[in-house]
mmCIF file of C-alpha atoms in Angstrom:
data_model
loop_
_atom_site.group_PDB
_atom_site.id
_atom_site.type_symbol
_atom_site.label_atom_id
_atom_site.label_comp_id
_atom_site.label_asym_id
_atom_site.label_seq_id
_atom_site.Cartn_x
_atom_site.Cartn_y
_atom_site.Cartn_z
ATOM 1 C CA MET E 1 36.662 -3.066 -18.147
ATOM 2 C CA GLN E 2 37.583 -2.002 -14.417
ATOM 3 C CA PRO E 3 36.830 -3.735 -11.480
ATOM 4 C CA PHE E 4 34.471 -1.380 -9.241
ATOM 5 C CA ARG E 5 33.913 -0.882 -5.252
ATOM 6 C CA ILE E 6 31.300 1.535 -3.795
ATOM 7 C CA ASP E 7 33.214 3.682 -1.367
ATOM 8 C CA ILE E 8 31.277 6.663 -0.292
ATOM 9 C CA PRO E 9 33.738 9.120 1.974
ATOM 10 C CA LYS E 10 32.601 9.662 5.325
ATOM 11 C CA ALA E 11 32.388 13.379 4.703
ATOM 12 C CA GLU E 12 29.751 13.185 2.215
ATOM 13 C CA LEU E 13 27.165 10.770 4.691
ATOM 14 C CA ASP E 14 28.040 13.339 7.324
ATOM 15 C CA ASP E 15 26.806 15.832 5.175
ATOM 16 C CA LEU E 16 23.571 13.924 4.259
ATOM 17 C CA TYR E 17 23.088 13.601 7.877
ATOM 18 C CA ARG E 18 23.596 17.198 8.546
ATOM 19 C CA ARG E 19 21.046 18.407 5.870
ATOM 20 C CA LEU E 20 18.567 15.693 7.015
ATOM 21 C CA GLU E 21 18.829 17.134 10.604
ATOM 22 C CA ASN E 22 18.201 20.700 9.283
ATOM 23 C CA THR E 23 15.545 20.217 6.788
ATOM 24 C CA ARG E 24 12.970 22.940 6.659
ATOM 25 C CA TRP E 25 9.819 21.330 6.549
ATOM 26 C CA PRO E 26 6.428 22.483 4.677
ATOM 27 C CA ASP E 27 2.966 22.743 6.148
ATOM 28 C CA GLU E 28 0.275 20.879 4.705
ATOM 29 C CA VAL E 29 -3.571 20.764 4.206
ATOM 30 C CA PRO E 30 -4.476 18.741 7.226
ATOM 31 C CA GLY E 31 -6.214 15.091 6.915
ATOM 32 C CA SER E 32 -5.094 15.408 3.206
ATOM 33 C CA GLY E 33 -3.200 11.933 3.765
ATOM 34 C CA TRP E 34 -1.232 11.096 0.539
ATOM 35 C CA SER E 35 -3.966 12.746 -1.822
ATOM 36 C CA ARG E 36 -1.735 15.593 -2.172
ATOM 37 C CA GLY E 37 1.685 14.353 -2.263
ATOM 38 C CA VAL E 38 3.654 12.405 0.584
ATOM 39 C CA PRO E 39 2.489 13.485 4.013
ATOM 40 C CA VAL E 40 4.755 15.602 6.368
ATOM 41 C CA GLY E 41 4.542 13.300 9.356
ATOM 42 C CA TYR E 42 5.323 10.124 7.359
ATOM 43 C CA LEU E 43 8.352 11.519 5.749
ATOM 44 C CA LYS E 44 9.589 13.347 8.811
ATOM 45 C CA GLU E 45 9.632 9.846 10.619
ATOM 46 C CA LEU E 46 11.386 8.257 7.548
ATOM 47 C CA ALA E 47 13.907 11.187 6.971
ATOM 48 C CA GLU E 48 14.759 10.393 10.739
ATOM 49 C CA TYR E 49 15.423 6.842 10.257
ATOM 50 C CA TRP E 50 17.676 7.475 7.062
ATOM 51 C CA ARG E 51 19.592 9.663 9.084
ATOM 52 C CA THR E 52 19.684 7.430 12.584
ATOM 53 C CA GLY E 53 18.555 3.939 11.641
ATOM 54 C CA PHE E 54 19.519 3.181 7.991
ATOM 55 C CA ASP E 55 23.217 1.686 8.009
ATOM 56 C CA TRP E 56 24.334 2.983 4.555
ATOM 57 C CA ARG E 57 27.875 0.981 5.410
ATOM 58 C CA ALA E 58 25.783 -2.369 5.744
ATOM 59 C CA MET E 59 24.297 -1.884 2.395
ATOM 60 C CA GLU E 60 27.496 -0.703 0.997
ATOM 61 C CA ALA E 61 29.418 -3.889 2.047
ATOM 62 C CA ARG E 62 26.063 -6.127 0.892
ATOM 63 C CA ILE E 63 26.425 -4.703 -2.884
ATOM 64 C CA ASN E 64 30.395 -4.733 -2.861
ATOM 65 C CA GLU E 65 29.656 -8.591 -2.301
ATOM 66 C CA LEU E 66 28.741 -8.620 -5.801
ATOM 67 C CA PRO E 67 31.086 -8.361 -8.714
ATOM 68 C CA GLN E 68 30.813 -4.869 -10.178
ATOM 69 C CA PHE E 69 32.680 -3.015 -12.983
ATOM 70 C CA THR E 70 32.856 0.115 -15.198
ATOM 71 C CA THR E 71 33.580 0.476 -18.928
ATOM 72 C CA GLU E 72 33.263 3.568 -21.292
ATOM 73 C CA ILE E 73 30.753 2.884 -23.900
ATOM 74 C CA ASP E 74 30.345 5.867 -26.337
ATOM 75 C CA GLY E 75 31.732 8.470 -24.036
ATOM 76 C CA ALA E 76 29.542 7.125 -21.212
ATOM 77 C CA ASN E 77 31.006 5.652 -17.861
ATOM 78 C CA VAL E 78 28.896 2.561 -17.485
ATOM 79 C CA HIS E 79 28.621 0.760 -14.093
ATOM 80 C CA PHE E 80 27.341 -2.872 -14.059
ATOM 81 C CA LEU E 81 27.070 -5.912 -12.033
ATOM 82 C CA HIS E 82 28.261 -8.999 -13.838
ATOM 83 C CA VAL E 83 27.648 -12.116 -11.535
ATOM 84 C CA THR E 84 28.276 -15.395 -13.151
ATOM 85 C CA SER E 85 26.411 -18.560 -12.062
ATOM 86 C CA PRO E 86 28.199 -21.454 -10.937
ATOM 87 C CA GLU E 87 26.369 -23.764 -13.344
ATOM 88 C CA PRO E 88 28.526 -23.993 -16.457
ATOM 89 C CA ASP E 89 25.393 -24.065 -18.605
ATOM 90 C CA ALA E 90 23.897 -21.176 -17.347
ATOM 91 C CA LYS E 91 22.217 -18.641 -19.847
ATOM 92 C CA PRO E 92 23.059 -15.007 -20.297
ATOM 93 C CA LEU E 93 20.373 -12.502 -18.976
ATOM 94 C CA LEU E 94 20.434 -9.059 -19.258
ATOM 95 C CA ILE E 95 18.738 -6.652 -16.983
ATOM 96 C CA THR E 96 17.920 -2.957 -17.374
ATOM 97 C CA HIS E 97 16.258 -0.749 -14.742
ATOM 98 C CA GLY E 98 13.828 2.067 -15.051
ATOM 99 C CA TRP E 99 13.053 5.285 -13.391
ATOM 100 C CA PRO E 100 13.474 6.153 -10.488
ATOM 101 C CA SER E 101 15.460 2.844 -9.838
ATOM 102 C CA THR E 102 19.094 1.898 -10.105
ATOM 103 C CA PHE E 103 20.505 -1.966 -9.906
ATOM 104 C CA VAL E 104 19.389 -1.826 -6.103
ATOM 105 C CA GLU E 105 15.987 -2.863 -7.523
ATOM 106 C CA PHE E 106 17.512 -6.250 -8.305
ATOM 107 C CA LEU E 107 19.690 -6.901 -5.237
ATOM 108 C CA ASP E 108 17.026 -9.470 -4.230
ATOM 109 C CA VAL E 109 16.797 -11.810 -7.028
ATOM 110 C CA VAL E 110 20.623 -11.992 -8.050
ATOM 111 C CA GLY E 111 21.067 -15.013 -5.791
ATOM 112 C CA PRO E 112 18.041 -16.822 -6.993
ATOM 113 C CA LEU E 113 18.599 -16.161 -10.655
ATOM 114 C CA THR E 114 22.526 -16.989 -10.670
ATOM 115 C CA ASP E 115 22.610 -19.803 -8.405
ATOM 116 C CA PRO E 116 19.000 -21.479 -8.154
ATOM 117 C CA ARG E 117 20.807 -24.768 -6.397
ATOM 118 C CA ALA E 118 21.453 -22.926 -3.591
ATOM 119 C CA HIS E 119 18.104 -21.414 -3.422
ATOM 120 C CA GLY E 120 16.151 -24.455 -3.756
ATOM 121 C CA GLY E 121 15.676 -24.327 -7.459
ATOM 122 C CA ASP E 122 16.374 -26.320 -10.410
ATOM 123 C CA PRO E 123 19.978 -25.725 -11.708
ATOM 124 C CA ALA E 124 18.793 -25.846 -14.973
ATOM 125 C CA ASP E 125 17.386 -22.557 -14.634
ATOM 126 C CA ALA E 126 20.620 -20.661 -13.638
ATOM 127 C CA PHE E 127 21.671 -17.423 -15.566
ATOM 128 C CA HIS E 128 25.078 -15.526 -15.762
ATOM 129 C CA LEU E 129 23.540 -11.984 -14.790
ATOM 130 C CA VAL E 130 24.076 -8.696 -16.252
ATOM 131 C CA ILE E 131 22.657 -5.592 -14.746
ATOM 132 C CA PRO E 132 23.954 -2.028 -15.800
ATOM 133 C CA THR E 133 22.899 0.907 -14.698
ATOM 134 C CA ILE E 134 21.695 3.514 -17.441
ATOM 135 C CA PRO E 135 23.924 6.334 -18.348
ATOM 136 C CA GLY E 136 23.074 9.028 -16.376
ATOM 137 C CA PHE E 137 21.785 7.194 -13.545
ATOM 138 C CA GLY E 138 23.811 6.271 -10.063
ATOM 139 C CA PHE E 139 27.361 5.196 -10.772
ATOM 140 C CA SER E 140 26.790 5.413 -14.282
ATOM 141 C CA GLY E 141 26.425 9.088 -14.250
ATOM 142 C CA PRO E 142 26.091 11.869 -14.460
ATOM 143 C CA VAL E 143 26.254 12.292 -18.229
ATOM 144 C CA ARG E 144 27.577 15.614 -19.623
ATOM 145 C CA GLU E 145 26.328 15.485 -23.231
ATOM 146 C CA ALA E 146 22.967 15.488 -24.757
ATOM 147 C CA GLY E 147 21.435 12.529 -26.806
ATOM 148 C CA TRP E 148 21.274 9.455 -24.106
ATOM 149 C CA ASP E 149 18.017 8.528 -25.180
ATOM 150 C CA HIS E 150 16.723 4.736 -24.696
ATOM 151 C CA TYR E 151 17.700 4.075 -28.450
ATOM 152 C CA ARG E 152 21.410 4.806 -27.605
ATOM 153 C CA VAL E 153 21.134 2.952 -24.255
ATOM 154 C CA ALA E 154 20.044 0.071 -26.305
ATOM 155 C CA ARG E 155 23.243 0.245 -28.453
ATOM 156 C CA ALA E 156 25.283 0.682 -25.786
ATOM 157 C CA TRP E 157 24.115 -2.574 -24.406
ATOM 158 C CA LYS E 158 24.709 -4.214 -27.467
ATOM 159 C CA GLU E 159 28.227 -3.325 -27.059
ATOM 160 C CA LEU E 160 28.308 -4.171 -23.486
ATOM 161 C CA MET E 161 27.361 -7.839 -23.990
ATOM 162 C CA ALA E 162 29.797 -8.157 -26.987
ATOM 163 C CA ARG E 163 32.501 -7.124 -24.893
ATOM 164 C CA LEU E 164 31.512 -9.872 -22.020
ATOM 165 C CA GLY E 165 31.576 -12.330 -24.998
ATOM 166 C CA TYR E 166 27.909 -13.361 -24.870
ATOM 167 C CA ASP E 167 26.951 -14.430 -28.317
ATOM 168 C CA ARG E 168 23.047 -15.205 -27.463
ATOM 169 C CA TYR E 169 21.278 -13.801 -24.530
ATOM 170 C CA VAL E 170 17.852 -13.208 -23.113
ATOM 171 C CA VAL E 171 16.956 -9.519 -21.936
ATOM 172 C CA GLN E 172 14.689 -8.350 -19.265
ATOM 173 C CA GLY E 173 13.291 -5.032 -17.988
ATOM 174 C CA GLY E 174 10.199 -2.882 -16.896
ATOM 175 C CA ASP E 175 9.456 0.781 -17.090
ATOM 176 C CA TRP E 176 12.534 2.302 -19.060
ATOM 177 C CA GLY E 177 14.031 -0.866 -19.043
ATOM 178 C CA MET E 178 11.445 -2.213 -21.031
ATOM 179 C CA MET E 179 11.867 0.562 -23.702
ATOM 180 C CA VAL E 180 15.612 -0.056 -23.665
ATOM 181 C CA SER E 181 15.152 -4.049 -24.209
ATOM 182 C CA LEU E 182 12.771 -3.930 -26.813
ATOM 183 C CA GLU E 183 14.853 -1.311 -28.723
ATOM 184 C CA LEU E 184 17.779 -3.832 -27.726
ATOM 185 C CA CYS E 185 15.958 -6.583 -29.642
ATOM 186 C CA LEU E 186 15.814 -4.503 -32.616
ATOM 187 C CA ALA E 187 19.571 -3.381 -32.486
ATOM 188 C CA ASP E 188 20.780 -6.749 -31.648
ATOM 189 C CA ALA E 189 18.201 -9.187 -32.999
ATOM 190 C CA GLU E 190 20.992 -11.302 -34.305
ATOM 191 C CA HIS E 191 22.279 -12.148 -30.658
ATOM 192 C CA VAL E 192 18.756 -11.727 -28.246
ATOM 193 C CA ALA E 193 17.054 -14.685 -27.860
ATOM 194 C CA GLY E 194 13.834 -13.430 -26.271
ATOM 195 C CA VAL E 195 12.682 -10.671 -24.366
ATOM 196 C CA HIS E 196 10.772 -10.528 -20.939
ATOM 197 C CA VAL E 197 9.150 -7.606 -20.045
ATOM 198 C CA ASN E 198 6.893 -5.948 -16.946
ATOM 199 C CA SER E 199 5.149 -2.602 -16.911
ATOM 200 C CA LEU E 200 3.851 -3.050 -20.617
ATOM 201 C CA VAL E 201 1.233 -0.089 -21.704
ATOM 202 C CA THR E 202 -0.968 -0.797 -24.299
ATOM 203 C CA PHE E 203 -2.977 2.055 -25.666
ATOM 204 C CA PRO E 204 -6.213 2.062 -26.589
ATOM 205 C CA PRO E 205 -6.948 2.018 -30.546
ATOM 206 C CA GLN E 206 -8.194 5.015 -32.360
ATOM 207 C CA ASP E 207 -11.039 2.991 -33.617
ATOM 208 C CA PRO E 208 -14.016 3.170 -31.163
ATOM 209 C CA ALA E 209 -15.419 -0.129 -32.789
ATOM 210 C CA GLU E 210 -12.419 -1.757 -31.190
ATOM 211 C CA LEU E 211 -13.669 -0.688 -27.874
ATOM 212 C CA ALA E 212 -17.369 -2.034 -28.323
ATOM 213 C CA ASP E 213 -16.789 -5.309 -26.818
ATOM 214 C CA LEU E 214 -14.686 -4.710 -24.164
ATOM 215 C CA GLY E 215 -15.718 -6.777 -20.840
ATOM 216 C CA GLU E 216 -15.716 -4.977 -17.143
ATOM 217 C CA ALA E 217 -12.251 -6.133 -16.400
ATOM 218 C CA GLU E 218 -10.818 -4.681 -19.552
ATOM 219 C CA ILE E 219 -12.933 -1.343 -19.227
ATOM 220 C CA GLN E 220 -11.151 -1.315 -15.383
ATOM 221 C CA ARG E 221 -7.925 -1.590 -17.140
ATOM 222 C CA LEU E 222 -8.422 1.155 -19.610
ATOM 223 C CA GLY E 223 -9.640 3.579 -16.547
ATOM 224 C CA LYS E 224 -6.517 2.746 -14.636
ATOM 225 C CA LEU E 225 -4.573 3.871 -17.645
ATOM 226 C CA MET E 226 -6.560 6.940 -17.621
ATOM 227 C CA HIS E 227 -6.035 7.462 -13.720
ATOM 228 C CA PHE E 228 -2.288 7.103 -14.377
ATOM 229 C CA ASP E 229 -2.540 10.188 -17.159
ATOM 230 C CA LEU E 230 -4.759 12.443 -14.931
ATOM 231 C CA GLU E 231 -3.076 11.604 -11.480
ATOM 232 C CA LEU E 232 0.067 9.767 -11.441
ATOM 233 C CA SER E 233 2.149 11.164 -14.533
ATOM 234 C CA ALA E 234 3.104 14.670 -13.368
ATOM 235 C CA HIS E 235 6.794 13.562 -13.312
ATOM 236 C CA LEU E 236 6.487 12.491 -16.698
ATOM 237 C CA LYS E 237 5.421 16.083 -18.336
ATOM 238 C CA LEU E 238 7.892 17.821 -16.119
ATOM 239 C CA LEU E 239 10.616 15.574 -16.746
ATOM 240 C CA ALA E 240 9.995 15.852 -20.537
ATOM 241 C CA THR E 241 10.198 19.338 -20.718
ATOM 242 C CA ARG E 242 12.040 20.951 -17.616
ATOM 243 C CA PRO E 243 14.155 18.596 -15.962
ATOM 244 C CA GLN E 244 16.732 20.997 -15.204
ATOM 245 C CA THR E 245 14.673 23.202 -13.129
ATOM 246 C CA VAL E 246 13.381 20.255 -10.430
ATOM 247 C CA ALA E 247 16.889 19.226 -10.630
ATOM 248 C CA TYR E 248 18.165 21.861 -8.171
ATOM 249 C CA GLY E 249 15.701 20.974 -5.144
ATOM 250 C CA LEU E 250 16.547 17.080 -5.482
ATOM 251 C CA THR E 251 20.044 17.651 -5.673
ATOM 252 C CA ASP E 252 20.456 20.196 -2.694
ATOM 253 C CA SER E 253 17.631 18.515 -0.523
ATOM 254 C CA PRO E 254 17.972 14.996 0.519
ATOM 255 C CA VAL E 255 14.380 15.257 1.813
ATOM 256 C CA GLY E 256 13.648 16.529 -1.428
ATOM 257 C CA GLN E 257 14.840 13.558 -3.233
ATOM 258 C CA LEU E 258 13.473 11.255 -0.692
ATOM 259 C CA ALA E 259 9.643 12.484 -1.549
ATOM 260 C CA TRP E 260 10.267 12.491 -5.130
ATOM 261 C CA ILE E 261 10.689 8.755 -4.949
ATOM 262 C CA MET E 262 8.899 7.522 -2.149
ATOM 263 C CA GLU E 263 5.547 9.061 -3.865
ATOM 264 C CA LYS E 264 6.183 6.419 -6.738
ATOM 265 C CA TYR E 265 6.889 3.741 -4.492
ATOM 266 C CA ARG E 266 3.835 4.221 -2.786
ATOM 267 C CA GLU E 267 1.473 4.878 -5.653
ATOM 268 C CA TRP E 268 3.094 2.424 -8.320
ATOM 269 C CA THR E 269 2.905 -0.647 -5.850
ATOM 270 C CA ASP E 270 0.824 -3.110 -4.008
ATOM 271 C CA SER E 271 0.802 -0.976 -0.877
ATOM 272 C CA ASP E 272 -2.048 -0.068 1.601
ATOM 273 C CA GLN E 273 -1.083 2.589 3.570
ATOM 274 C CA VAL E 274 2.532 3.218 3.068
ATOM 275 C CA PRO E 275 5.215 2.221 0.668
ATOM 276 C CA GLU E 276 6.824 -0.473 3.418
ATOM 277 C CA ASP E 277 3.726 -2.433 2.992
ATOM 278 C CA ALA E 278 5.132 -3.279 -0.336
ATOM 279 C CA ILE E 279 8.902 -2.793 -0.367
ATOM 280 C CA ASP E 280 11.464 -3.354 2.185
ATOM 281 C CA ARG E 281 12.398 -0.062 4.136
ATOM 282 C CA ASP E 282 16.097 -0.411 3.791
ATOM 283 C CA LEU E 283 15.870 -1.524 0.134
ATOM 284 C CA MET E 284 13.946 1.786 -0.952
ATOM 285 C CA LEU E 285 16.437 3.980 1.023
ATOM 286 C CA ALA E 286 19.520 2.209 -0.557
ATOM 287 C CA ASN E 287 18.140 3.555 -4.009
ATOM 288 C CA VAL E 288 17.350 6.817 -2.816
ATOM 289 C CA SER E 289 20.825 6.839 -1.430
ATOM 290 C CA VAL E 290 22.129 5.898 -4.548
ATOM 291 C CA PHE E 291 20.783 8.835 -6.475
ATOM 292 C CA TRP E 292 21.445 11.472 -3.661
ATOM 293 C CA LEU E 293 25.395 10.323 -2.972
ATOM 294 C CA THR E 294 25.855 10.228 -6.570
ATOM 295 C CA ALA E 295 23.943 13.648 -7.453
ATOM 296 C CA THR E 296 22.476 12.310 -10.463
ATOM 297 C CA ALA E 297 18.853 13.446 -10.055
ATOM 298 C CA ALA E 298 19.506 15.803 -13.070
ATOM 299 C CA SER E 299 21.016 13.525 -15.278
ATOM 300 C CA SER E 300 19.057 10.844 -14.939
ATOM 301 C CA ALA E 301 15.941 12.871 -15.550
ATOM 302 C CA GLN E 302 17.358 13.609 -19.148
ATOM 303 C CA LEU E 303 16.541 10.174 -20.340
ATOM 304 C CA TYR E 304 12.643 11.631 -20.251
ATOM 305 C CA TYR E 305 13.733 14.687 -22.201
ATOM 306 C CA GLU E 306 15.525 12.944 -24.690
ATOM 307 C CA SER E 307 13.352 10.040 -25.200
ATOM 308 C CA LEU E 308 9.694 11.718 -25.184
ATOM 309 C CA ASP E 309 8.180 13.441 -28.163
ATOM 310 C CA ARG E 310 7.177 17.161 -26.550
ATOM 311 C CA THR E 311 5.286 17.850 -29.653
ATOM 312 C CA ASN E 312 2.785 15.418 -29.089
ATOM 313 C CA PRO E 313 -0.443 16.246 -27.126
ATOM 314 C CA ASN E 314 -0.086 12.668 -25.565
ATOM 315 C CA ILE E 315 3.649 12.862 -24.555
ATOM 316 C CA ALA E 316 3.688 8.960 -23.531
ATOM 317 C CA ALA E 317 2.557 8.261 -27.034
ATOM 318 C CA ARG E 318 5.926 7.046 -28.080
ATOM 319 C CA LEU E 319 6.012 4.643 -25.387
ATOM 320 C CA GLY E 320 3.568 2.418 -27.051
ATOM 321 C CA GLY E 321 5.351 0.883 -29.739
ATOM 322 C CA PRO E 322 4.835 -1.216 -31.755
ATOM 323 C CA TRP E 323 7.787 -3.199 -32.091
ATOM 324 C CA GLU E 324 8.329 -5.365 -34.877
ATOM 325 C CA LEU E 325 10.361 -8.212 -33.077
ATOM 326 C CA THR E 326 11.641 -11.486 -34.511
ATOM 327 C CA MET E 327 12.058 -13.216 -31.355
ATOM 328 C CA PRO E 328 9.580 -14.343 -28.436
ATOM 329 C CA ALA E 329 8.496 -11.890 -26.115
ATOM 330 C CA GLY E 330 7.247 -12.447 -22.370
ATOM 331 C CA VAL E 331 4.987 -10.128 -20.553
ATOM 332 C CA ALA E 332 4.447 -10.245 -16.777
ATOM 333 C CA VAL E 333 1.819 -8.292 -15.664
ATOM 334 C CA PHE E 334 1.555 -7.745 -11.874
ATOM 335 C CA PRO E 335 -2.025 -5.733 -10.864
ATOM 336 C CA HIS E 336 -1.047 -2.794 -8.767
ATOM 337 C CA ASP E 337 1.255 -1.523 -11.244
ATOM 338 C CA ALA E 338 0.676 2.057 -12.355
ATOM 339 C CA ALA E 339 -1.046 1.105 -15.675
ATOM 340 C CA LEU E 340 -2.016 -2.298 -16.810
ATOM 341 C CA PRO E 341 -2.017 -3.943 -20.529
ATOM 342 C CA LEU E 342 -4.943 -5.419 -22.463
ATOM 343 C CA ARG E 343 -4.113 -8.779 -23.726
ATOM 344 C CA ARG E 344 -6.348 -8.063 -26.809
ATOM 345 C CA PHE E 345 -4.226 -5.055 -27.740
ATOM 346 C CA ALA E 346 -0.836 -6.557 -26.731
ATOM 347 C CA ASP E 347 -0.382 -8.435 -29.784
ATOM 348 C CA GLN E 348 -0.554 -5.177 -31.813
ATOM 349 C CA VAL E 349 2.380 -4.042 -29.915
ATOM 350 C CA LEU E 350 4.293 -6.927 -29.346
ATOM 351 C CA PRO E 351 3.771 -9.563 -32.205
ATOM 352 C CA THR E 352 5.877 -12.208 -31.019
ATOM 353 C CA ILE E 353 4.461 -12.821 -27.536
ATOM 354 C CA THR E 354 4.554 -16.566 -26.218
ATOM 355 C CA HIS E 355 4.571 -16.039 -22.808
ATOM 356 C CA TRP E 356 1.846 -14.188 -20.855
ATOM 357 C CA SER E 357 1.467 -14.126 -16.943
ATOM 358 C CA GLU E 358 -0.995 -12.412 -14.858
ATOM 359 C CA PHE E 359 -0.255 -12.387 -10.877
ATOM 360 C CA ASP E 360 -2.618 -11.687 -8.162
ATOM 361 C CA ARG E 361 -0.298 -9.192 -6.050
ATOM 362 C CA GLY E 362 2.593 -7.012 -7.081
ATOM 363 C CA GLY E 363 3.188 -3.628 -8.464
ATOM 364 C CA HIS E 364 5.674 -1.695 -10.702
ATOM 365 C CA PHE E 365 8.889 -2.597 -9.175
ATOM 366 C CA PRO E 366 8.231 -6.568 -8.813
ATOM 367 C CA ALA E 367 11.817 -7.608 -8.150
ATOM 368 C CA MET E 368 11.710 -5.541 -5.076
ATOM 369 C CA GLU E 369 7.762 -6.246 -4.157
ATOM 370 C CA GLU E 370 7.602 -9.765 -5.170
ATOM 371 C CA PRO E 371 11.078 -11.189 -6.039
ATOM 372 C CA ASP E 372 10.141 -15.041 -5.656
ATOM 373 C CA LEU E 373 7.337 -14.469 -8.368
ATOM 374 C CA PHE E 374 9.570 -12.265 -10.731
ATOM 375 C CA VAL E 375 12.184 -15.228 -10.363
ATOM 376 C CA ALA E 376 9.735 -17.999 -11.115
ATOM 377 C CA ASP E 377 8.314 -15.694 -14.301
ATOM 378 C CA VAL E 378 11.504 -15.170 -15.987
ATOM 379 C CA ARG E 379 12.841 -18.606 -15.300
ATOM 380 C CA ALA E 380 9.530 -19.775 -16.987
ATOM 381 C CA PHE E 381 9.840 -17.716 -19.996
ATOM 382 C CA ALA E 382 13.760 -18.786 -20.402
ATOM 383 C CA ARG E 383 12.511 -22.557 -20.493
ATOM 384 C CA SER E 384 10.073 -21.855 -22.925
ATOM 385 C CA LEU E 385 12.568 -20.690 -25.207
ATOM 386 C CA GLU E 386 14.015 -24.242 -25.389
ATOM 387 C CA LYS E 387 10.881 -25.387 -27.002
ATOM 388 C CA ASN E 388 10.831 -22.695 -29.450
#
């Protein structure tokens, strides 16, 4: 394992700013707002802020305050944060990001999770924190061979935790991080004490009789899942089938990369008008910058191609489990996520649920949107493990 620090050459930043300044902008249908994608007026202003207002060097320095490392696992160069707690009895916690995210998603929760005493919390809730970057994403990319599906990532995390010397640990994840975490429970059941997830999806059963007595709130949740399938899932079909084609535009145009990710921050979060309603602007741009500066739009997209079943008309079906776990599972539900699980179906997906939380705010990126809620729920789940 080698210590790692981010140090982007000035020439690469200058190239980014030049490309932003020379962007060729598309036209748009007047008055369409966000209904057809990211509005030109909004993105022009944001791109100019990225060029002249966002301070990458300050963000780079903030990240470099955290212990970072790289190590080779199964042929991939894996970048990870390993932030140990000052509390000697802290519990190991492995957190995995999803798409379109990197470790940046968790910058605001590192301090409270590792050092609750310094953040007004109970020292007994402290964690030793491991936050790896999925191979192909950010500083773990690119990968140059096929086969890096979420099963393989889970096996890599098993090896990573073994190398770090953690015999018993808790795992957490949302989006693809949820998938990796659940597969890690199966791959390393002997060492995983419990799993906490957000963004759980429960697909409706095939038997219509099981839908007959759904309440109004449950029907609304199924409607949200249908809305995701019809309106918000174009990226899923595209990346699962032709990830290389879209990668040219994302790798050559920073505004293309920016729009690609900001659309998700707008549609999958608790935002009213613009993504900044839900997430700090600089934090979003830090995540976009990591994708751009590492040129990993293409390699990060391969996770969809490798993991999803292109022969199934419902291409996302493979995401629905079930997972025959042996350890306790916790589920956090944030109301503005892209899709919401139904509790009555959740036990068919995760049969060992012991902790279920429903919140009144937050969306797909809770560690960025509502870090206090995210931290509190992870802590509560970890405490519940001590009672089981």
